[in-house]
CSV table of C-alpha atoms and ligand atoms in Angstrom, one decimal:
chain,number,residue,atom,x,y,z
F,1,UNK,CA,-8.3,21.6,13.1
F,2,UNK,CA,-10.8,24.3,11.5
F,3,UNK,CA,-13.0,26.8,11.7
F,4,UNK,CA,-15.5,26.0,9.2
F,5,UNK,CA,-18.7,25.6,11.2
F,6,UNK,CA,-20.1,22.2,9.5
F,7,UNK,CA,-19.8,18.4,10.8
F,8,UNK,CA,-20.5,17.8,7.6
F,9,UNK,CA,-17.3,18.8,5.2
F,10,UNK,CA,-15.5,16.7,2.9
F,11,UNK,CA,-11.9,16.3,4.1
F,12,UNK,CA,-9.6,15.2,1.5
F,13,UNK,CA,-5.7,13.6,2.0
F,14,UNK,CA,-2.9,15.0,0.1
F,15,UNK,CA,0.5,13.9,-0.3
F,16,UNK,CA,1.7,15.5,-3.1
F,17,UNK,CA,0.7,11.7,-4.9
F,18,UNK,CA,-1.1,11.6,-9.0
F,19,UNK,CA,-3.8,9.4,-6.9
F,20,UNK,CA,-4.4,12.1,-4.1
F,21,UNK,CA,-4.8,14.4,-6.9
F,22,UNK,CA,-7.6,12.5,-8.2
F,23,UNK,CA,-9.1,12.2,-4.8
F,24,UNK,CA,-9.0,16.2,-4.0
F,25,UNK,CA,-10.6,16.4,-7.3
F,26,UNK,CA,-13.4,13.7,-6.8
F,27,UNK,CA,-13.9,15.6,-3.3
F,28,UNK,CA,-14.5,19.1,-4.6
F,29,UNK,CA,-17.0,17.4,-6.9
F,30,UNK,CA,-18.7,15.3,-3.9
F,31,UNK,CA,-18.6,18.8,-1.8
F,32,UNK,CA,-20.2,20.7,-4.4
F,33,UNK,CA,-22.9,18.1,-4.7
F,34,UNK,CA,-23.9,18.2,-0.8
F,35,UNK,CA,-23.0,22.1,-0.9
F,36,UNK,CA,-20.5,21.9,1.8
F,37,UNK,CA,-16.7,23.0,2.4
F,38,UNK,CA,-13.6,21.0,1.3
F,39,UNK,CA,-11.1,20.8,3.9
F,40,UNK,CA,-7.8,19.8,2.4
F,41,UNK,CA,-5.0,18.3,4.7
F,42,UNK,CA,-1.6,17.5,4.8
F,43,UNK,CA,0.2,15.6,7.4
F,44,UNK,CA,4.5,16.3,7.2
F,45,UNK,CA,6.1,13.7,9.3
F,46,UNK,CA,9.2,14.7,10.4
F,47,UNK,CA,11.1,11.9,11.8
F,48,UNK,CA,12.1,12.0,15.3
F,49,UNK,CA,15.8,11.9,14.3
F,50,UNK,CA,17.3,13.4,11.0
F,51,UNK,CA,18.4,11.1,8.5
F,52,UNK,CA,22.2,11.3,7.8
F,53,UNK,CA,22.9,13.3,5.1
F,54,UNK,CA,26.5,13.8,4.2
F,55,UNK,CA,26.6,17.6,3.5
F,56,UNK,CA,25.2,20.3,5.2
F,57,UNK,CA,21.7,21.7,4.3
F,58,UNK,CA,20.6,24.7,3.6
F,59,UNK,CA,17.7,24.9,5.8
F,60,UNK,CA,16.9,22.3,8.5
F,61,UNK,CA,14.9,19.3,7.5
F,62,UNK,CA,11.9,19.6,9.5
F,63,UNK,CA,11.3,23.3,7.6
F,64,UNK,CA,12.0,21.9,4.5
F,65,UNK,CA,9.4,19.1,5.0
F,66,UNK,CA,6.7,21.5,5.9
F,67,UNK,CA,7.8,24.2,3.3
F,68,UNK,CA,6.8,20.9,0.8
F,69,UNK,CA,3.6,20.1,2.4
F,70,UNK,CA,2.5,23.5,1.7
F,71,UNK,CA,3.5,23.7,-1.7
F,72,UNK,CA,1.3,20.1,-1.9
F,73,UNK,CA,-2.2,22.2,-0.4
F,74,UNK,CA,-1.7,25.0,-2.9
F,75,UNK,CA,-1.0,22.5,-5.7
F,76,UNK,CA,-4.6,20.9,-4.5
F,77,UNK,CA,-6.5,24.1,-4.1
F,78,UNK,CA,-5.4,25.3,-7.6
F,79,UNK,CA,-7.0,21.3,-8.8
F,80,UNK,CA,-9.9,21.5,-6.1
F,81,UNK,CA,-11.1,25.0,-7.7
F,82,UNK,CA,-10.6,24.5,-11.1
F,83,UNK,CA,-13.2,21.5,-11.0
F,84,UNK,CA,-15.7,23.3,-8.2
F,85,UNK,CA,-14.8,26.7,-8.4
F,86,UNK,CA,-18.3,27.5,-6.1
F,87,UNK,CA,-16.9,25.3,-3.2
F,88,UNK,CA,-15.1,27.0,-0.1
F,89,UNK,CA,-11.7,25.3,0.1
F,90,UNK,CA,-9.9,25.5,3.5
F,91,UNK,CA,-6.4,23.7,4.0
F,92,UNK,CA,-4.7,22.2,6.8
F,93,UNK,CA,-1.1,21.1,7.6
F,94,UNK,CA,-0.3,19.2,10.9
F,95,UNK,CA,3.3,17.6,11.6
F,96,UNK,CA,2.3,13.7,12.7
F,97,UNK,CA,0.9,10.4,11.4
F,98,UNK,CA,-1.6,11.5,8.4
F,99,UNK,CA,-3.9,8.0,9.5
F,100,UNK,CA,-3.5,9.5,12.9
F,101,UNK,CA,-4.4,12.9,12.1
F,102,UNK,CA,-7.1,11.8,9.6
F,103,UNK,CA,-8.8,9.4,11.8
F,104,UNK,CA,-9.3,11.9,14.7
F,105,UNK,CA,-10.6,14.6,12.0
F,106,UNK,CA,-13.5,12.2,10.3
F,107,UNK,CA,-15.3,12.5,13.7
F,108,UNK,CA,-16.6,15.8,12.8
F,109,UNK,CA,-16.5,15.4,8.9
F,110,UNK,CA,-19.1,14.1,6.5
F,111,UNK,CA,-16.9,12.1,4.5
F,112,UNK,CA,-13.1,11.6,4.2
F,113,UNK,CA,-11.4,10.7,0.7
F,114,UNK,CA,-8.5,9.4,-0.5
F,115,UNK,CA,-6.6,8.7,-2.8
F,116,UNK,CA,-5.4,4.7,-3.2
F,117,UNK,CA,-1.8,4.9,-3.1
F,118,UNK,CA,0.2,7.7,-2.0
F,119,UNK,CA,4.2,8.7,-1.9
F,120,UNK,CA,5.6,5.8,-0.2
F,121,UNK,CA,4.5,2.3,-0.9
F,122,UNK,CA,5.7,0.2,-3.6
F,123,UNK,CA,5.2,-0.7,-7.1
F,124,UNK,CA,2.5,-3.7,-7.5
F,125,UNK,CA,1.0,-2.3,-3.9
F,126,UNK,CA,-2.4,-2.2,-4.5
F,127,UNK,CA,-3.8,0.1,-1.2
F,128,UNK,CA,-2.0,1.9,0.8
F,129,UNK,CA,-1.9,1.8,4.4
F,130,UNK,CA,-3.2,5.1,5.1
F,131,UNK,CA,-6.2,4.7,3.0
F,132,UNK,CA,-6.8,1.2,4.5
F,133,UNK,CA,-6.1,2.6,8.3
F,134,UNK,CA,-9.1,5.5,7.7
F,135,UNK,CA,-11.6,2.7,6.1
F,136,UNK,CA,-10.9,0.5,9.2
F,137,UNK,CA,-10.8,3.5,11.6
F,138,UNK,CA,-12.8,6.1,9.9
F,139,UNK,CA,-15.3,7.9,12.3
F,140,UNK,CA,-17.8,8.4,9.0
F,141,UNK,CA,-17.9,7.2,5.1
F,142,UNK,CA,-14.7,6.5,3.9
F,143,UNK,CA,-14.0,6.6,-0.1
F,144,UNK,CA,-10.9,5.1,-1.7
F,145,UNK,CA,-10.1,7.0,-5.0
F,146,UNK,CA,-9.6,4.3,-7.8
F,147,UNK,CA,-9.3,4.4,-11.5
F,148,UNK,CA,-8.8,1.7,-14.1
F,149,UNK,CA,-5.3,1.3,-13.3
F,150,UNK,CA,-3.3,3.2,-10.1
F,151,UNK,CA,-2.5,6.1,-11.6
F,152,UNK,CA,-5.7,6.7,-14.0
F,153,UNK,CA,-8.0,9.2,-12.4
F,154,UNK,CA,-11.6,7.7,-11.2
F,155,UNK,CA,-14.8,7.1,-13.7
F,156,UNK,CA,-17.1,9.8,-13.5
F,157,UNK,CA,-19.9,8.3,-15.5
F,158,UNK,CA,-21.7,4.8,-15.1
F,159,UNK,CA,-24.3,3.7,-12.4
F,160,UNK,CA,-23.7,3.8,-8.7
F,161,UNK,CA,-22.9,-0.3,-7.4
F,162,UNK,CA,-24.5,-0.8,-3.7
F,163,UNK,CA,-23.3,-4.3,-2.3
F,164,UNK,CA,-26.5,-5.2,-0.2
F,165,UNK,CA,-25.4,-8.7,2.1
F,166,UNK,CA,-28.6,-8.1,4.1
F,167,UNK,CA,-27.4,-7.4,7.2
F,168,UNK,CA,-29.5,-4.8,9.3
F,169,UNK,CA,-25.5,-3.6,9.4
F,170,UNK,CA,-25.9,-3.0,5.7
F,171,UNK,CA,-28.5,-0.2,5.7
F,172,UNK,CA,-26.1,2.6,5.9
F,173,UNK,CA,-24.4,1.9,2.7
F,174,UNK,CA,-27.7,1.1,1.1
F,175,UNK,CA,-28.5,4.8,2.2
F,176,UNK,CA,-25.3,6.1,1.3
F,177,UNK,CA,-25.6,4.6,-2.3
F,178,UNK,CA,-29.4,6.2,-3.1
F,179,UNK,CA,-27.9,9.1,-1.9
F,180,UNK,CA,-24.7,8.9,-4.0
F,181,UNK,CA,-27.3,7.9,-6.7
F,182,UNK,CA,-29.5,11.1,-6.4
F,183,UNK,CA,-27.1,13.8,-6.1
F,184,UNK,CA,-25.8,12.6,-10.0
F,185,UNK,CA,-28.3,11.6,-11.2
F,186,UNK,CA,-27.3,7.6,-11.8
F,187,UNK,CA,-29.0,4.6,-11.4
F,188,UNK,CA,-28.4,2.7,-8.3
F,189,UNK,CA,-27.3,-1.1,-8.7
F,190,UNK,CA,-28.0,-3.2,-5.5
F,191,UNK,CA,-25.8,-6.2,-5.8
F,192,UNK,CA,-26.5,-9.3,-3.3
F,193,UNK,CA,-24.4,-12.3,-3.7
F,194,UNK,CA,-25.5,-15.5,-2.2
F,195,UNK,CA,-23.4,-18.3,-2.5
F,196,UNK,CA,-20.5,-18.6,0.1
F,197,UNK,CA,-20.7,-22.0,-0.6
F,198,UNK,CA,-17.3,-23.3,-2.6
F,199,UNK,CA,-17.8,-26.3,-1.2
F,200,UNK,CA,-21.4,-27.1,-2.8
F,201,UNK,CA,-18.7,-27.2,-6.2
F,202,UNK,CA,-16.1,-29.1,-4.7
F,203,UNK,CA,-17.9,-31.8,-3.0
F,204,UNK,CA,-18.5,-34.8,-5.2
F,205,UNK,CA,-19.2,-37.2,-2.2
F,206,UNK,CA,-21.5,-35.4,-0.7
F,207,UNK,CA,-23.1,-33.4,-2.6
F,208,UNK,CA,-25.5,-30.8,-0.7
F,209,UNK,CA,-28.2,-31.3,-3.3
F,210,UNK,CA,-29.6,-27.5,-2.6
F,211,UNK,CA,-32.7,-26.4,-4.7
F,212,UNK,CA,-30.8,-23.2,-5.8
F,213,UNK,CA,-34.1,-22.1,-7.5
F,214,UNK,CA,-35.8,-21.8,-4.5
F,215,UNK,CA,-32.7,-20.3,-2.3
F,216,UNK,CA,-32.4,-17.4,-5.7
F,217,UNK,CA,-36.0,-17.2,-5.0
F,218,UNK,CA,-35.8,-16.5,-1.4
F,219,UNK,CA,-32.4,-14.4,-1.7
F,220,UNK,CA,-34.4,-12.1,-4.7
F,221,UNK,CA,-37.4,-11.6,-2.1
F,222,UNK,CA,-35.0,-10.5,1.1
F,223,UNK,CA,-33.1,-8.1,-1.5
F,224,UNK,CA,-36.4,-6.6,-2.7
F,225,UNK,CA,-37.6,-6.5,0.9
F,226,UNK,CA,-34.8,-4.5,2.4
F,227,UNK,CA,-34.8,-2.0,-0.6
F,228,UNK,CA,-38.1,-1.0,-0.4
F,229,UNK,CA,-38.4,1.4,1.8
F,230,UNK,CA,-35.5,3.2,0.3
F,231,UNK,CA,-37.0,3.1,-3.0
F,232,UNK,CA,-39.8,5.0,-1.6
F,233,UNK,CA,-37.3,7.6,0.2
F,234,UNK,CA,-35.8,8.3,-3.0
F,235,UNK,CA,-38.6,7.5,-5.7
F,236,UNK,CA,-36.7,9.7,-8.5
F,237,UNK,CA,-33.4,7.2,-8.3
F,238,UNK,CA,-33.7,4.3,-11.2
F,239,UNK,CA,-33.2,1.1,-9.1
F,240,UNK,CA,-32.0,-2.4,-10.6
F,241,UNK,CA,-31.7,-5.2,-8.6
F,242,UNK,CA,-29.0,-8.3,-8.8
F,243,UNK,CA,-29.5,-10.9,-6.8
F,244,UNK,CA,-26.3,-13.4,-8.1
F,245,UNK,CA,-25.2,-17.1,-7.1
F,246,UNK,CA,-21.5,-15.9,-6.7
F,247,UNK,CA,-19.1,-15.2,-3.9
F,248,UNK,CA,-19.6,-11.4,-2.7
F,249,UNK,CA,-15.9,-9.8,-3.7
F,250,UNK,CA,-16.2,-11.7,-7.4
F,251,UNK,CA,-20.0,-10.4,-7.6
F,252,UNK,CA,-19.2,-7.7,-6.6
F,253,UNK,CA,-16.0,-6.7,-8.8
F,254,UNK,CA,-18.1,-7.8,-11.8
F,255,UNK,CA,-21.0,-5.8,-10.8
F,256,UNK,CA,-18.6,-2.7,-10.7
F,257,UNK,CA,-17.5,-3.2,-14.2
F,258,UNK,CA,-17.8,0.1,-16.2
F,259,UNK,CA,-20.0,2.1,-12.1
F,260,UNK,CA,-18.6,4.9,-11.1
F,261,UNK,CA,-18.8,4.3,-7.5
F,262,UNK,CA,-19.3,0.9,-5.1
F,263,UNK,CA,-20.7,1.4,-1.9
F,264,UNK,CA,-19.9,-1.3,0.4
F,265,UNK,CA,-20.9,-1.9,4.8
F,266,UNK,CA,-17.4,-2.1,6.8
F,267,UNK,CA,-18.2,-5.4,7.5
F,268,UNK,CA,-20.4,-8.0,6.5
F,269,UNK,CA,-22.1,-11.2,8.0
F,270,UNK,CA,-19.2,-12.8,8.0
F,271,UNK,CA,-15.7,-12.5,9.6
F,272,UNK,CA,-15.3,-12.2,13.5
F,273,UNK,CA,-16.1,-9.9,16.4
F,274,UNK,CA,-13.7,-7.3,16.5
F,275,UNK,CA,-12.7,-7.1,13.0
F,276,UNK,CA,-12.9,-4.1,11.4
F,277,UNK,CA,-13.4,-4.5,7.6
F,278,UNK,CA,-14.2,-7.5,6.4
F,279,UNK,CA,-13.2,-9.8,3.2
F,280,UNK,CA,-15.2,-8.5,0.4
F,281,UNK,CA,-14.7,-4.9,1.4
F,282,UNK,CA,-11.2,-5.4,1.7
F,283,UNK,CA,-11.0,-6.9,-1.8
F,284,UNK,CA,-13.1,-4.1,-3.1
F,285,UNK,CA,-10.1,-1.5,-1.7
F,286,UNK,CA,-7.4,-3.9,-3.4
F,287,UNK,CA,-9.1,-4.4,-6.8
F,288,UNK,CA,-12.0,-1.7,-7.7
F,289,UNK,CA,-11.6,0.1,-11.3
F,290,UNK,CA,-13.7,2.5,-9.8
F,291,UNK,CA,-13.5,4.9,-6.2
F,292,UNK,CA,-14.9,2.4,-3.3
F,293,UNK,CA,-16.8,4.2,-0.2
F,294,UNK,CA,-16.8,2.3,2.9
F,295,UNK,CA,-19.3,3.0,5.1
F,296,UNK,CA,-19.7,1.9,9.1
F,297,UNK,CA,-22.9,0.9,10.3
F,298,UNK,CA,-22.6,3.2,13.3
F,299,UNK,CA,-20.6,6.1,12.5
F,300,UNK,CA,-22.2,6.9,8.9
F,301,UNK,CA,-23.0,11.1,8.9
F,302,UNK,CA,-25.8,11.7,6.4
F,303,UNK,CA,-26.9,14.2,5.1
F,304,UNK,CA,-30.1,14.8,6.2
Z,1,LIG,N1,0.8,12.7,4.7
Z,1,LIG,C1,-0.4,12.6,4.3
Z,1,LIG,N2,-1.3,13.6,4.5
Z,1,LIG,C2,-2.5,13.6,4.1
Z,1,LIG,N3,-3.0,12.6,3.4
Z,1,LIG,C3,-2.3,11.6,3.1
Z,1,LIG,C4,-0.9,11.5,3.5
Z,1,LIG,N4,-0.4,10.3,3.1
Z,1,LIG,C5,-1.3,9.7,2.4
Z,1,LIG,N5,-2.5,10.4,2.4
Z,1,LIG,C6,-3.7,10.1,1.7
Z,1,LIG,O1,-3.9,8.7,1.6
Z,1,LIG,C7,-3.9,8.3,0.3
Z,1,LIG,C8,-3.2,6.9,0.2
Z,1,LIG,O2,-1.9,7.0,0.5
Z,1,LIG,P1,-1.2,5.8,1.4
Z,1,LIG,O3,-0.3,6.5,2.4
Z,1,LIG,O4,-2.3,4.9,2.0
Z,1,LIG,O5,-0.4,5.0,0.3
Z,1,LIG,P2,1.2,4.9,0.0
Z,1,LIG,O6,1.9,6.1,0.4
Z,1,LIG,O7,1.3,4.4,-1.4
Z,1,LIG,O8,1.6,3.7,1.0
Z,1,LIG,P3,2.2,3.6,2.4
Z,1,LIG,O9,2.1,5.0,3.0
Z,1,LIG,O10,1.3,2.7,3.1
Z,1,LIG,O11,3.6,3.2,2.3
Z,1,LIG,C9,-3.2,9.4,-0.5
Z,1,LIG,O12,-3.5,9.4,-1.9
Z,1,LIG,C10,-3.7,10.6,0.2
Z,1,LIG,O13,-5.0,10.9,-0.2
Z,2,LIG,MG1,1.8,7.0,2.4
């Protein structure tokens, strides 16, 4: 797909979409950070039979749908250099499935972002399925482009929102956020929700009769506990710790109220085998005001 010698780049998705703009954008600001390329790409999918159209065109369709994909990369480059002009930007077009293409390219990428909706879609969809395909797929960290509303372009100031669910699964988003943290200079915010217990609310019969003082207590410790080695990796990053009786997505959302980044594991300690992103980081791609990494416990590239 390129020549630019790196595992590392930052590979971006456009598609000619306001909320790709805002991802090429937060890419060549996340390239410039690590001081690696940005690779932008286009997939053109040209359908396997023409649609009927009832005059003759000038040119055939397939050429006209690459011709357009083009004019999307340069309309990216001009945004990508304006906001890092020091980054090398290289661009890619393919003809195929962009989740396809994408997902086959994060294996030798640092990080892939996108935007949250794209061209197709419809109005009151709230992810679109080629951004959701690459955080279920993705072969390394995933981000999700989000602003306050779907068109807005992302936060760029605030702290950096790590959901922690204590899971030796977790450990790669707790690394990606301290590194997400460093590089601008934010605080980080570890976030670990405890209570997936609606029915301890609900049941009047029986109630459960928990000492939630003690289970804070013990939740508070684990958080502390899993962070601390981190905290020494990166002494310089200004670390505040949540530890909240709350389900994780609602914690978490709340948490994320005025970051400018949540950092999330693929999947959690719930769910079951085989899934590939689970509940609260599926409701993080749905209703984050702010871009949404999602980062796989095994595949996460780091730089380091
Ligand atoms: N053809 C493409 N080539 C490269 N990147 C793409 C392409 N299509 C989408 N993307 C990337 O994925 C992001 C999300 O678009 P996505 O396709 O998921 O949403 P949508 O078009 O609104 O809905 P859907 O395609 O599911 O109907 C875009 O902002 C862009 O970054
Ligand atoms: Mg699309």
């Amino acid at each position: 797909m390129t020549d630019i010698p790196t595992r590392r780049l930052v590979l971006a998705g456009v598609d000619g979409s306001l909320s790709a703009e805002h991802a090429v954008r937060w890419a060549a600001l996340e390239a410039a950070r690590r001081q690696v390329p940005l690779l932008l790409f286009h997939a053109c999918y040209v359908p396997p039979t023409m649609p009927y159209v009832p005059v003759s065109l000038p040119r055939s369709y397939g050429d006209a749908v690459v011709e357009q994909g083009r004019a999307w990369l340069d309309d990216a480059e001009r945004v990508a250099v304006r906001a890092a002009p020091t980054v090398a930007v290289r661009k890619d077009l393919r003809t195929g499935q962009a989740a396809d293409h994408l997902i086959r390219e994060s294996a030798s990428a640092g990080l892939v972002v996108l935007g949250s909706r794209g061209l197709g879609g419809f109005s009151g969809m709230l992810v679109g399925s080629t951004a959701v395909a690459l955080a279920a797929h993705g072969h390394c960290p995933v981000v999700v482009v989000r602003g306050r509303t779907p068109d807005d372009p992302p936060p760029e100031t605030g702290p950096v929102v790590v959901g922690v669910d204590g899971s030796p699964d977790g450990d790669a988003a707790v690394e990606f956020g301290f590194e997400a943290a460093a590089s601008r200079g934010a605080p980080l915010h570890a976030v670990h929700t405890w209570n997936d217990l609606s029915m301890s609310d609900t049941w009047s019969v029986a109630p459960l009769g928990l000492d939630y003082d003690r289970i804070a207590e013990d939740e508070r410790r684990m958080l502390a506990e899993r962070l601390s080695g981190w905290q020494h990796k990166y002494p310089d990053v200004r670390l505040v710790q949540h530890t909240i009786k709350e389900r994780p997505a609602r914690g978490l959302l709340a948490r994320a109220e005025g970051a400018q980044l949540i950092v999330v594991g693929s999947r959690g300690l719930g769910g079951f085998r085989g899934m590939l992103v689970g509940s609260t980081s599926q409701a993080l791609l749905h209703h984050s005001k702010c871009p949404v990494a999602v980062v796989r416990p095994d595949r996460a590239v780091l730089a380091s």
